[in-house]
Amino acid sequence: MTRRVLIVDDEASVRRGLQSLLESLGLEVTAVEGLTQAELALVSQQFDLVMADRHLSRGRGDQAGLGVIDMVRALGHV
């Protein structure tokens, strides 16, 4: 069974680096830029791990990355 990981980070280089590393370990990775894309991914897919930048610059507030945790909980993925 392939494990699925969601990466949420507004820095493209960080997303690419993490995605490359995790895929080299045999994980299936979805990498998105912000909260809107994260929400779409979480609604349509199940993930074993969600990695989020705590300080997303594009989002809903100064600590928008913490909103990803709220989404995961609200959608019942915990």
PDB file of N, CA, C and O in Angstrom:
ATOM      1  N   MET A   1       0.841  -1.171   0.000  1.00  0.00           N
ATOM      2  CA  MET A   1       0.000   0.000   0.000  1.00  0.00           C
ATOM      3  C   MET A   1       0.895   1.247   0.000  1.00  0.00           C
ATOM      4  O   MET A   1       1.782   1.395   0.822  1.00  0.00           O
ATOM      5  N   THR A   2       0.650   2.135  -0.935  1.00  0.00           N
ATOM      6  CA  THR A   2       1.418   3.368  -1.022  1.00  0.00           C
ATOM      7  C   THR A   2       0.857   4.392  -0.046  1.00  0.00           C
ATOM      8  O   THR A   2      -0.346   4.612   0.023  1.00  0.00           O
ATOM      9  N   ARG A   3       1.729   5.004   0.704  1.00  0.00           N
ATOM     10  CA  ARG A   3       1.333   6.067   1.630  1.00  0.00           C
ATOM     11  C   ARG A   3       1.233   7.378   0.874  1.00  0.00           C
ATOM     12  O   ARG A   3       2.038   7.676   0.011  1.00  0.00           O
ATOM     13  N   ARG A   4       0.232   8.182   1.233  1.00  0.00           N
ATOM     14  CA  ARG A   4      -0.025   9.451   0.555  1.00  0.00           C
ATOM     15  C   ARG A   4       0.289  10.615   1.480  1.00  0.00           C
ATOM     16  O   ARG A   4      -0.122  10.623   2.638  1.00  0.00           O
ATOM     17  N   VAL A   5       0.973  11.620   0.927  1.00  0.00           N
ATOM     18  CA  VAL A   5       1.381  12.797   1.690  1.00  0.00           C
ATOM     19  C   VAL A   5       0.900  14.058   0.969  1.00  0.00           C
ATOM     20  O   VAL A   5       1.022  14.163  -0.250  1.00  0.00           O
ATOM     21  N   LEU A   6       0.370  15.000   1.741  1.00  0.00           N
ATOM     22  CA  LEU A   6       0.008  16.318   1.223  1.00  0.00           C
ATOM     23  C   LEU A   6       1.000  17.325   1.775  1.00  0.00           C
ATOM     24  O   LEU A   6       1.199  17.408   2.991  1.00  0.00           O
ATOM     25  N   ILE A   7       1.639  18.079   0.878  1.00  0.00           N
ATOM     26  CA  ILE A   7       2.542  19.159   1.262  1.00  0.00           C
ATOM     27  C   ILE A   7       1.850  20.475   0.946  1.00  0.00           C
ATOM     28  O   ILE A   7       1.381  20.671  -0.173  1.00  0.00           O
ATOM     29  N   VAL A   8       1.802  21.380   1.924  1.00  0.00           N
ATOM     30  CA  VAL A   8       1.225  22.705   1.719  1.00  0.00           C
ATOM     31  C   VAL A   8       2.296  23.731   2.073  1.00  0.00           C
ATOM     32  O   VAL A   8       2.653  23.895   3.240  1.00  0.00           O
ATOM     33  N   ASP A   9       2.826  24.402   1.039  1.00  0.00           N
ATOM     34  CA  ASP A   9       3.876  25.403   1.258  1.00  0.00           C
ATOM     35  C   ASP A   9       3.830  26.413   0.127  1.00  0.00           C
ATOM     36  O   ASP A   9       3.667  26.044  -1.033  1.00  0.00           O
ATOM     37  N   ASP A  10       3.971  27.688   0.465  1.00  0.00           N
ATOM     38  CA  ASP A  10       3.898  28.734  -0.557  1.00  0.00           C
ATOM     39  C   ASP A  10       5.224  28.945  -1.291  1.00  0.00           C
ATOM     40  O   ASP A  10       5.271  29.688  -2.263  1.00  0.00           O
ATOM     41  N   GLU A  11       6.280  28.291  -0.876  1.00  0.00           N
ATOM     42  CA  GLU A  11       7.573  28.381  -1.543  1.00  0.00           C
ATOM     43  C   GLU A  11       7.731  27.196  -2.494  1.00  0.00           C
ATOM     44  O   GLU A  11       7.835  26.044  -2.075  1.00  0.00           O
ATOM     45  N   ALA A  12       7.775  27.498  -3.795  1.00  0.00           N
ATOM     46  CA  ALA A  12       7.860  26.449  -4.810  1.00  0.00           C
ATOM     47  C   ALA A  12       9.090  25.567  -4.617  1.00  0.00           C
ATOM     48  O   ALA A  12       9.016  24.342  -4.784  1.00  0.00           O
ATOM     49  N   SER A  13      10.215  26.155  -4.265  1.00  0.00           N
ATOM     50  CA  SER A  13      11.436  25.364  -4.105  1.00  0.00           C
ATOM     51  C   SER A  13      11.319  24.383  -2.934  1.00  0.00           C
ATOM     52  O   SER A  13      11.826  23.261  -2.994  1.00  0.00           O
ATOM     53  N   VAL A  14      10.648  24.792  -1.884  1.00  0.00           N
ATOM     54  CA  VAL A  14      10.431  23.903  -0.730  1.00  0.00           C
ATOM     55  C   VAL A  14       9.512  22.755  -1.138  1.00  0.00           C
ATOM     56  O   VAL A  14       9.781  21.588  -0.827  1.00  0.00           O
ATOM     57  N   ARG A  15       8.428  23.084  -1.832  1.00  0.00           N
ATOM     58  CA  ARG A  15       7.503  22.035  -2.297  1.00  0.00           C
ATOM     59  C   ARG A  15       8.227  21.019  -3.165  1.00  0.00           C
ATOM     60  O   ARG A  15       8.099  19.813  -2.974  1.00  0.00           O
ATOM     61  N   ARG A  16       8.992  21.518  -4.126  1.00  0.00           N
ATOM     62  CA  ARG A  16       9.710  20.618  -5.041  1.00  0.00           C
ATOM     63  C   ARG A  16      10.713  19.743  -4.292  1.00  0.00           C
ATOM     64  O   ARG A  16      10.819  18.544  -4.546  1.00  0.00           O
ATOM     65  N   GLY A  17      11.459  20.345  -3.382  1.00  0.00           N
ATOM     66  CA  GLY A  17      12.459  19.589  -2.628  1.00  0.00           C
ATOM     67  C   GLY A  17      11.841  18.495  -1.772  1.00  0.00           C
ATOM     68  O   GLY A  17      12.301  17.344  -1.785  1.00  0.00           O
ATOM     69  N   LEU A  18      10.801  18.855  -1.028  1.00  0.00           N
ATOM     70  CA  LEU A  18      10.122  17.862  -0.196  1.00  0.00           C
ATOM     71  C   LEU A  18       9.468  16.776  -1.047  1.00  0.00           C
ATOM     72  O   LEU A  18       9.547  15.590  -0.720  1.00  0.00           O
ATOM     73  N   GLN A  19       8.857  17.192  -2.135  1.00  0.00           N
ATOM     74  CA  GLN A  19       8.197  16.222  -3.007  1.00  0.00           C
ATOM     75  C   GLN A  19       9.216  15.233  -3.569  1.00  0.00           C
ATOM     76  O   GLN A  19       8.991  14.021  -3.551  1.00  0.00           O
ATOM     77  N   SER A  20      10.338  15.738  -4.036  1.00  0.00           N
ATOM     78  CA  SER A  20      11.387  14.874  -4.583  1.00  0.00           C
ATOM     79  C   SER A  20      11.899  13.883  -3.533  1.00  0.00           C
ATOM     80  O   SER A  20      12.033  12.680  -3.793  1.00  0.00           O
ATOM     81  N   LEU A  21      12.166  14.386  -2.336  1.00  0.00           N
ATOM     82  CA  LEU A  21      12.655  13.531  -1.260  1.00  0.00           C
ATOM     83  C   LEU A  21      11.649  12.446  -0.897  1.00  0.00           C
ATOM     84  O   LEU A  21      11.983  11.257  -0.807  1.00  0.00           O
ATOM     85  N   LEU A  22      10.403  12.843  -0.703  1.00  0.00           N
ATOM     86  CA  LEU A  22       9.382  11.887  -0.279  1.00  0.00           C
ATOM     87  C   LEU A  22       9.066  10.867  -1.371  1.00  0.00           C
ATOM     88  O   LEU A  22       8.858   9.682  -1.078  1.00  0.00           O
ATOM     89  N   GLU A  23       9.052  11.303  -2.615  1.00  0.00           N
ATOM     90  CA  GLU A  23       8.818  10.359  -3.713  1.00  0.00           C
ATOM     91  C   GLU A  23       9.964   9.364  -3.831  1.00  0.00           C
ATOM     92  O   GLU A  23       9.744   8.192  -4.159  1.00  0.00           O
ATOM     93  N   SER A  24      11.184   9.803  -3.539  1.00  0.00           N
ATOM     94  CA  SER A  24      12.326   8.880  -3.584  1.00  0.00           C
ATOM     95  C   SER A  24      12.216   7.801  -2.508  1.00  0.00           C
ATOM     96  O   SER A  24      12.841   6.746  -2.615  1.00  0.00           O
ATOM     97  N   LEU A  25      11.409   8.061  -1.492  1.00  0.00           N
ATOM     98  CA  LEU A  25      11.158   7.087  -0.434  1.00  0.00           C
ATOM     99  C   LEU A  25       9.951   6.198  -0.740  1.00  0.00           C
ATOM    100  O   LEU A  25       9.529   5.397   0.094  1.00  0.00           O
ATOM    101  N   GLY A  26       9.356   6.383  -1.927  1.00  0.00           N
ATOM    102  CA  GLY A  26       8.234   5.562  -2.350  1.00  0.00           C
ATOM    103  C   GLY A  26       6.867   6.066  -1.951  1.00  0.00           C
ATOM    104  O   GLY A  26       5.880   5.341  -2.045  1.00  0.00           O
ATOM    105  N   LEU A  27       6.794   7.319  -1.496  1.00  0.00           N
ATOM    106  CA  LEU A  27       5.512   7.893  -1.103  1.00  0.00           C
ATOM    107  C   LEU A  27       4.846   8.585  -2.285  1.00  0.00           C
ATOM    108  O   LEU A  27       5.523   9.096  -3.179  1.00  0.00           O
ATOM    109  N   GLU A  28       3.524   8.619  -2.277  1.00  0.00           N
ATOM    110  CA  GLU A  28       2.768   9.359  -3.283  1.00  0.00           C
ATOM    111  C   GLU A  28       2.509  10.750  -2.719  1.00  0.00           C
ATOM    112  O   GLU A  28       1.944  10.892  -1.635  1.00  0.00           O
ATOM    113  N   VAL A  29       2.927  11.784  -3.455  1.00  0.00           N
ATOM    114  CA  VAL A  29       2.911  13.146  -2.922  1.00  0.00           C
ATOM    115  C   VAL A  29       2.026  14.059  -3.765  1.00  0.00           C
ATOM    116  O   VAL A  29       2.097  14.057  -4.987  1.00  0.00           O
ATOM    117  N   THR A  30       1.208  14.842  -3.072  1.00  0.00           N
ATOM    118  CA  THR A  30       0.471  15.947  -3.671  1.00  0.00           C
ATOM    119  C   THR A  30       1.017  17.206  -3.018  1.00  0.00           C
ATOM    120  O   THR A  30       1.039  17.309  -1.789  1.00  0.00           O
ATOM    121  N   ALA A  31       1.499  18.147  -3.824  1.00  0.00           N
ATOM    122  CA  ALA A  31       2.086  19.379  -3.294  1.00  0.00           C
ATOM    123  C   ALA A  31       1.278  20.569  -3.794  1.00  0.00           C
ATOM    124  O   ALA A  31       1.057  20.705  -4.997  1.00  0.00           O
ATOM    125  N   VAL A  32       0.825  21.407  -2.860  1.00  0.00           N
ATOM    126  CA  VAL A  32       0.002  22.564  -3.210  1.00  0.00           C
ATOM    127  C   VAL A  32       0.557  23.823  -2.569  1.00  0.00           C
ATOM    128  O   VAL A  32       1.315  23.778  -1.604  1.00  0.00           O
ATOM    129  N   GLU A  33       0.120  24.974  -3.105  1.00  0.00           N
ATOM    130  CA  GLU A  33       0.667  26.272  -2.707  1.00  0.00           C
ATOM    131  C   GLU A  33      -0.007  26.911  -1.504  1.00  0.00           C
ATOM    132  O   GLU A  33       0.633  27.624  -0.742  1.00  0.00           O
ATOM    133  N   GLY A  34      -1.292  26.708  -1.329  1.00  0.00           N
ATOM    134  CA  GLY A  34      -1.978  27.449  -0.273  1.00  0.00           C
ATOM    135  C   GLY A  34      -3.202  26.738   0.262  1.00  0.00           C
ATOM    136  O   GLY A  34      -3.493  25.587  -0.068  1.00  0.00           O
ATOM    137  N   LEU A  35      -3.938  27.456   1.093  1.00  0.00           N
ATOM    138  CA  LEU A  35      -5.091  26.880   1.782  1.00  0.00           C
ATOM    139  C   LEU A  35      -6.211  26.447   0.844  1.00  0.00           C
ATOM    140  O   LEU A  35      -6.827  25.406   1.058  1.00  0.00           O
ATOM    141  N   THR A  36      -6.466  27.223  -0.190  1.00  0.00           N
ATOM    142  CA  THR A  36      -7.547  26.868  -1.110  1.00  0.00           C
ATOM    143  C   THR A  36      -7.255  25.541  -1.796  1.00  0.00           C
ATOM    144  O   THR A  36      -8.109  24.658  -1.851  1.00  0.00           O
ATOM    145  N   GLN A  37      -6.022  25.392  -2.289  1.00  0.00           N
ATOM    146  CA  GLN A  37      -5.636  24.147  -2.950  1.00  0.00           C
ATOM    147  C   GLN A  37      -5.600  22.987  -1.950  1.00  0.00           C
ATOM    148  O   GLN A  37      -5.957  21.859  -2.287  1.00  0.00           O
ATOM    149  N   ALA A  38      -5.175  23.272  -0.716  1.00  0.00           N
ATOM    150  CA  ALA A  38      -5.150  22.237   0.314  1.00  0.00           C
ATOM    151  C   ALA A  38      -6.563  21.738   0.596  1.00  0.00           C
ATOM    152  O   ALA A  38      -6.791  20.528   0.722  1.00  0.00           O
ATOM    153  N   GLU A  39      -7.489  22.658   0.687  1.00  0.00           N
ATOM    154  CA  GLU A  39      -8.875  22.277   0.952  1.00  0.00           C
ATOM    155  C   GLU A  39      -9.418  21.398  -0.167  1.00  0.00           C
ATOM    156  O   GLU A  39     -10.067  20.380   0.093  1.00  0.00           O
ATOM    157  N   LEU A  40      -9.148  21.767  -1.409  1.00  0.00           N
ATOM    158  CA  LEU A  40      -9.597  20.958  -2.551  1.00  0.00           C
ATOM    159  C   LEU A  40      -9.002  19.555  -2.495  1.00  0.00           C
ATOM    160  O   LEU A  40      -9.693  18.564  -2.742  1.00  0.00           O
ATOM    161  N   ALA A  41      -7.729  19.460  -2.165  1.00  0.00           N
ATOM    162  CA  ALA A  41      -7.069  18.154  -2.074  1.00  0.00           C
ATOM    163  C   ALA A  41      -7.658  17.327  -0.937  1.00  0.00           C
ATOM    164  O   ALA A  41      -7.921  16.127  -1.102  1.00  0.00           O
ATOM    165  N   LEU A  42      -7.870  17.948   0.211  1.00  0.00           N
ATOM    166  CA  LEU A  42      -8.392  17.227   1.376  1.00  0.00           C
ATOM    167  C   LEU A  42      -9.821  16.747   1.181  1.00  0.00           C
ATOM    168  O   LEU A  42     -10.212  15.716   1.714  1.00  0.00           O
ATOM    169  N   VAL A  43     -10.592  17.492   0.402  1.00  0.00           N
ATOM    170  CA  VAL A  43     -11.978  17.094   0.133  1.00  0.00           C
ATOM    171  C   VAL A  43     -12.016  15.911  -0.832  1.00  0.00           C
ATOM    172  O   VAL A  43     -12.865  15.031  -0.709  1.00  0.00           O
ATOM    173  N   SER A  44     -11.076  15.864  -1.754  1.00  0.00           N
ATOM    174  CA  SER A  44     -11.130  14.853  -2.808  1.00  0.00           C
ATOM    175  C   SER A  44     -10.253  13.622  -2.564  1.00  0.00           C
ATOM    176  O   SER A  44     -10.397  12.628  -3.265  1.00  0.00           O
ATOM    177  N   GLN A  45      -9.350  13.680  -1.590  1.00  0.00           N
ATOM    178  CA  GLN A  45      -8.411  12.576  -1.385  1.00  0.00           C
ATOM    179  C   GLN A  45      -8.189  12.324   0.107  1.00  0.00           C
ATOM    180  O   GLN A  45      -8.414  13.202   0.925  1.00  0.00           O
ATOM    181  N   GLN A  46      -7.690  11.141   0.405  1.00  0.00           N
ATOM    182  CA  GLN A  46      -7.291  10.786   1.761  1.00  0.00           C
ATOM    183  C   GLN A  46      -5.767  10.819   1.834  1.00  0.00           C
ATOM    184  O   GLN A  46      -5.101  10.379   0.904  1.00  0.00           O
ATOM    185  N   PHE A  47      -5.223  11.333   2.921  1.00  0.00           N
ATOM    186  CA  PHE A  47      -3.780  11.413   3.103  1.00  0.00           C
ATOM    187  C   PHE A  47      -3.388  10.755   4.418  1.00  0.00           C
ATOM    188  O   PHE A  47      -4.115  10.826   5.403  1.00  0.00           O
ATOM    189  N   ASP A  48      -2.211  10.138   4.414  1.00  0.00           N
ATOM    190  CA  ASP A  48      -1.665   9.538   5.622  1.00  0.00           C
ATOM    191  C   ASP A  48      -0.886  10.562   6.436  1.00  0.00           C
ATOM    192  O   ASP A  48      -0.722  10.403   7.643  1.00  0.00           O
ATOM    193  N   LEU A  49      -0.394  11.591   5.755  1.00  0.00           N
ATOM    194  CA  LEU A  49       0.404  12.630   6.411  1.00  0.00           C
ATOM    195  C   LEU A  49       0.165  13.952   5.702  1.00  0.00           C
ATOM    196  O   LEU A  49       0.107  13.996   4.470  1.00  0.00           O
ATOM    197  N   VAL A  50       0.013  15.019   6.480  1.00  0.00           N
ATOM    198  CA  VAL A  50      -0.099  16.372   5.929  1.00  0.00           C
ATOM    199  C   VAL A  50       1.043  17.198   6.514  1.00  0.00           C
ATOM    200  O   VAL A  50       1.190  17.285   7.732  1.00  0.00           O
ATOM    201  N   MET A  51       1.841  17.789   5.628  1.00  0.00           N
ATOM    202  CA  MET A  51       2.943  18.658   6.037  1.00  0.00           C
ATOM    203  C   MET A  51       2.598  20.070   5.576  1.00  0.00           C
ATOM    204  O   MET A  51       2.364  20.288   4.390  1.00  0.00           O
ATOM    205  N   ALA A  52       2.562  21.018   6.503  1.00  0.00           N
ATOM    206  CA  ALA A  52       2.156  22.377   6.146  1.00  0.00           C
ATOM    207  C   ALA A  52       3.112  23.400   6.732  1.00  0.00           C
ATOM    208  O   ALA A  52       3.533  23.286   7.883  1.00  0.00           O
ATOM    209  N   ASP A  53       3.426  24.396   5.921  1.00  0.00           N
ATOM    210  CA  ASP A  53       4.204  25.545   6.368  1.00  0.00           C
ATOM    211  C   ASP A  53       3.325  26.317   7.356  1.00  0.00           C
ATOM    212  O   ASP A  53       2.227  26.738   7.026  1.00  0.00           O
ATOM    213  N   ARG A  54       3.802  26.486   8.545  1.00  0.00           N
ATOM    214  CA  ARG A  54       3.009  27.169   9.573  1.00  0.00           C
ATOM    215  C   ARG A  54       2.745  28.631   9.219  1.00  0.00           C
ATOM    216  O   ARG A  54       1.734  29.203   9.619  1.00  0.00           O
ATOM    217  N   HIS A  55       3.643  29.242   8.488  1.00  0.00           N
ATOM    218  CA  HIS A  55       3.516  30.663   8.159  1.00  0.00           C
ATOM    219  C   HIS A  55       3.338  30.866   6.656  1.00  0.00           C
ATOM    220  O   HIS A  55       4.165  31.501   6.008  1.00  0.00           O
ATOM    221  N   LEU A  56       2.268  30.342   6.120  1.00  0.00           N
ATOM    222  CA  LEU A  56       1.962  30.584   4.713  1.00  0.00           C
ATOM    223  C   LEU A  56       1.744  32.076   4.513  1.00  0.00           C
ATOM    224  O   LEU A  56       1.019  32.705   5.274  1.00  0.00           O
ATOM    225  N   SER A  57       2.356  32.629   3.482  1.00  0.00           N
ATOM    226  CA  SER A  57       2.175  34.066   3.249  1.00  0.00           C
ATOM    227  C   SER A  57       0.887  34.362   2.494  1.00  0.00           C
ATOM    228  O   SER A  57       0.374  35.461   2.548  1.00  0.00           O
ATOM    229  N   ARG A  58       0.384  33.386   1.791  1.00  0.00           N
ATOM    230  CA  ARG A  58      -0.880  33.576   1.083  1.00  0.00           C
ATOM    231  C   ARG A  58      -1.946  32.755   1.784  1.00  0.00           C
ATOM    232  O   ARG A  58      -1.909  31.538   1.751  1.00  0.00           O
ATOM    233  N   GLY A  59      -2.850  33.403   2.427  1.00  0.00           N
ATOM    234  CA  GLY A  59      -3.873  32.638   3.123  1.00  0.00           C
ATOM    235  C   GLY A  59      -4.721  33.505   4.007  1.00  0.00           C
ATOM    236  O   GLY A  59      -4.801  34.706   3.837  1.00  0.00           O
ATOM    237  N   ARG A  60      -5.309  32.879   4.966  1.00  0.00           N
ATOM    238  CA  ARG A  60      -6.267  33.534   5.851  1.00  0.00           C
ATOM    239  C   ARG A  60      -5.609  33.889   7.171  1.00  0.00           C
ATOM    240  O   ARG A  60      -5.785  33.219   8.166  1.00  0.00           O
ATOM    241  N   GLY A  61      -4.814  34.931   7.196  1.00  0.00           N
ATOM    242  CA  GLY A  61      -4.214  35.367   8.447  1.00  0.00           C
ATOM    243  C   GLY A  61      -2.732  35.088   8.540  1.00  0.00           C
ATOM    244  O   GLY A  61      -2.142  34.422   7.709  1.00  0.00           O
ATOM    245  N   ASP A  62      -2.111  35.611   9.577  1.00  0.00           N
ATOM    246  CA  ASP A  62      -0.665  35.525   9.764  1.00  0.00           C
ATOM    247  C   ASP A  62      -0.168  34.095   9.924  1.00  0.00           C
ATOM    248  O   ASP A  62       0.907  33.754   9.488  1.00  0.00           O
ATOM    249  N   GLN A  63      -0.948  33.267  10.577  1.00  0.00           N
ATOM    250  CA  GLN A  63      -0.547  31.876  10.764  1.00  0.00           C
ATOM    251  C   GLN A  63      -1.474  30.965   9.964  1.00  0.00           C
ATOM    252  O   GLN A  63      -2.024  29.995  10.473  1.00  0.00           O
ATOM    253  N   ALA A  64      -1.606  31.259   8.690  1.00  0.00           N
ATOM    254  CA  ALA A  64      -2.542  30.549   7.830  1.00  0.00           C
ATOM    255  C   ALA A  64      -2.257  29.055   7.773  1.00  0.00           C
ATOM    256  O   ALA A  64      -3.173  28.255   7.600  1.00  0.00           O
ATOM    257  N   GLY A  65      -0.995  28.671   7.929  1.00  0.00           N
ATOM    258  CA  GLY A  65      -0.661  27.253   7.883  1.00  0.00           C
ATOM    259  C   GLY A  65      -1.370  26.443   8.947  1.00  0.00           C
ATOM    260  O   GLY A  65      -1.678  25.263   8.755  1.00  0.00           O
ATOM    261  N   LEU A  66      -1.647  27.065  10.077  1.00  0.00           N
ATOM    262  CA  LEU A  66      -2.388  26.365  11.129  1.00  0.00           C
ATOM    263  C   LEU A  66      -3.821  26.071  10.690  1.00  0.00           C
ATOM    264  O   LEU A  66      -4.460  25.162  11.213  1.00  0.00           O
ATOM    265  N   GLY A  67      -4.310  26.817   9.709  1.00  0.00           N
ATOM    266  CA  GLY A  67      -5.639  26.563   9.164  1.00  0.00           C
ATOM    267  C   GLY A  67      -5.736  25.211   8.494  1.00  0.00           C
ATOM    268  O   GLY A  67      -6.814  24.621   8.422  1.00  0.00           O
ATOM    269  N   VAL A  68      -4.616  24.690   8.018  1.00  0.00           N
ATOM    270  CA  VAL A  68      -4.611  23.358   7.409  1.00  0.00           C
ATOM    271  C   VAL A  68      -4.998  22.319   8.458  1.00  0.00           C
ATOM    272  O   VAL A  68      -5.764  21.404   8.185  1.00  0.00           O
ATOM    273  N   ILE A  69      -4.494  22.480   9.659  1.00  0.00           N
ATOM    274  CA  ILE A  69      -4.830  21.553  10.747  1.00  0.00           C
ATOM    275  C   ILE A  69      -6.326  21.604  11.025  1.00  0.00           C
ATOM    276  O   ILE A  69      -6.980  20.573  11.190  1.00  0.00           O
ATOM    277  N   ASP A  70      -6.867  22.820  11.065  1.00  0.00           N
ATOM    278  CA  ASP A  70      -8.318  22.973  11.278  1.00  0.00           C
ATOM    279  C   ASP A  70      -9.113  22.279  10.180  1.00  0.00           C
ATOM    280  O   ASP A  70     -10.127  21.650  10.451  1.00  0.00           O
ATOM    281  N   MET A  71      -8.648  22.411   8.930  1.00  0.00           N
ATOM    282  CA  MET A  71      -9.339  21.751   7.803  1.00  0.00           C
ATOM    283  C   MET A  71      -9.315  20.235   7.937  1.00  0.00           C
ATOM    284  O   MET A  71     -10.309  19.575   7.696  1.00  0.00           O
ATOM    285  N   VAL A  72      -8.154  19.709   8.292  1.00  0.00           N
ATOM    286  CA  VAL A  72      -8.020  18.268   8.453  1.00  0.00           C
ATOM    287  C   VAL A  72      -9.005  17.768   9.501  1.00  0.00           C
ATOM    288  O   VAL A  72      -9.730  16.790   9.278  1.00  0.00           O
ATOM    289  N   ARG A  73      -9.092  18.457  10.606  1.00  0.00           N
ATOM    290  CA  ARG A  73     -10.028  18.080  11.670  1.00  0.00           C
ATOM    291  C   ARG A  73     -11.476  18.227  11.232  1.00  0.00           C
ATOM    292  O   ARG A  73     -12.299  17.337  11.464  1.00  0.00           O
ATOM    293  N   ALA A  74     -11.800  19.351  10.597  1.00  0.00           N
ATOM    294  CA  ALA A  74     -13.175  19.624  10.180  1.00  0.00           C
ATOM    295  C   ALA A  74     -13.673  18.596   9.162  1.00  0.00           C
ATOM    296  O   ALA A  74     -14.854  18.260   9.148  1.00  0.00           O
ATOM    297  N   LEU A  75     -12.767  18.107   8.344  1.00  0.00           N
ATOM    298  CA  LEU A  75     -13.156  17.136   7.316  1.00  0.00           C
ATOM    299  C   LEU A  75     -13.100  15.702   7.832  1.00  0.00           C
ATOM    300  O   LEU A  75     -13.334  14.762   7.090  1.00  0.00           O
ATOM    301  N   GLY A  76     -12.779  15.539   9.109  1.00  0.00           N
ATOM    302  CA  GLY A  76     -12.804  14.222   9.725  1.00  0.00           C
ATOM    303  C   GLY A  76     -11.641  13.323   9.367  1.00  0.00           C
ATOM    304  O   GLY A  76     -11.751  12.103   9.426  1.00  0.00           O
ATOM    305  N   HIS A  77     -10.506  13.918   9.017  1.00  0.00           N
ATOM    306  CA  HIS A  77      -9.340  13.113   8.634  1.00  0.00           C
ATOM    307  C   HIS A  77      -8.478  12.734   9.824  1.00  0.00           C
ATOM    308  O   HIS A  77      -7.421  12.149   9.655  1.00  0.00           O
ATOM    309  N   VAL A  78      -8.892  13.066  11.019  1.00  0.00           N
ATOM    310  CA  VAL A  78      -8.080  12.767  12.201  1.00  0.00           C
ATOM    311  C   VAL A  78      -8.516  11.451  12.799  1.00  0.00           C
ATOM    312  O   VAL A  78      -9.639  11.112  12.877  1.00  0.00           O
TER     313      VAL A  78
END
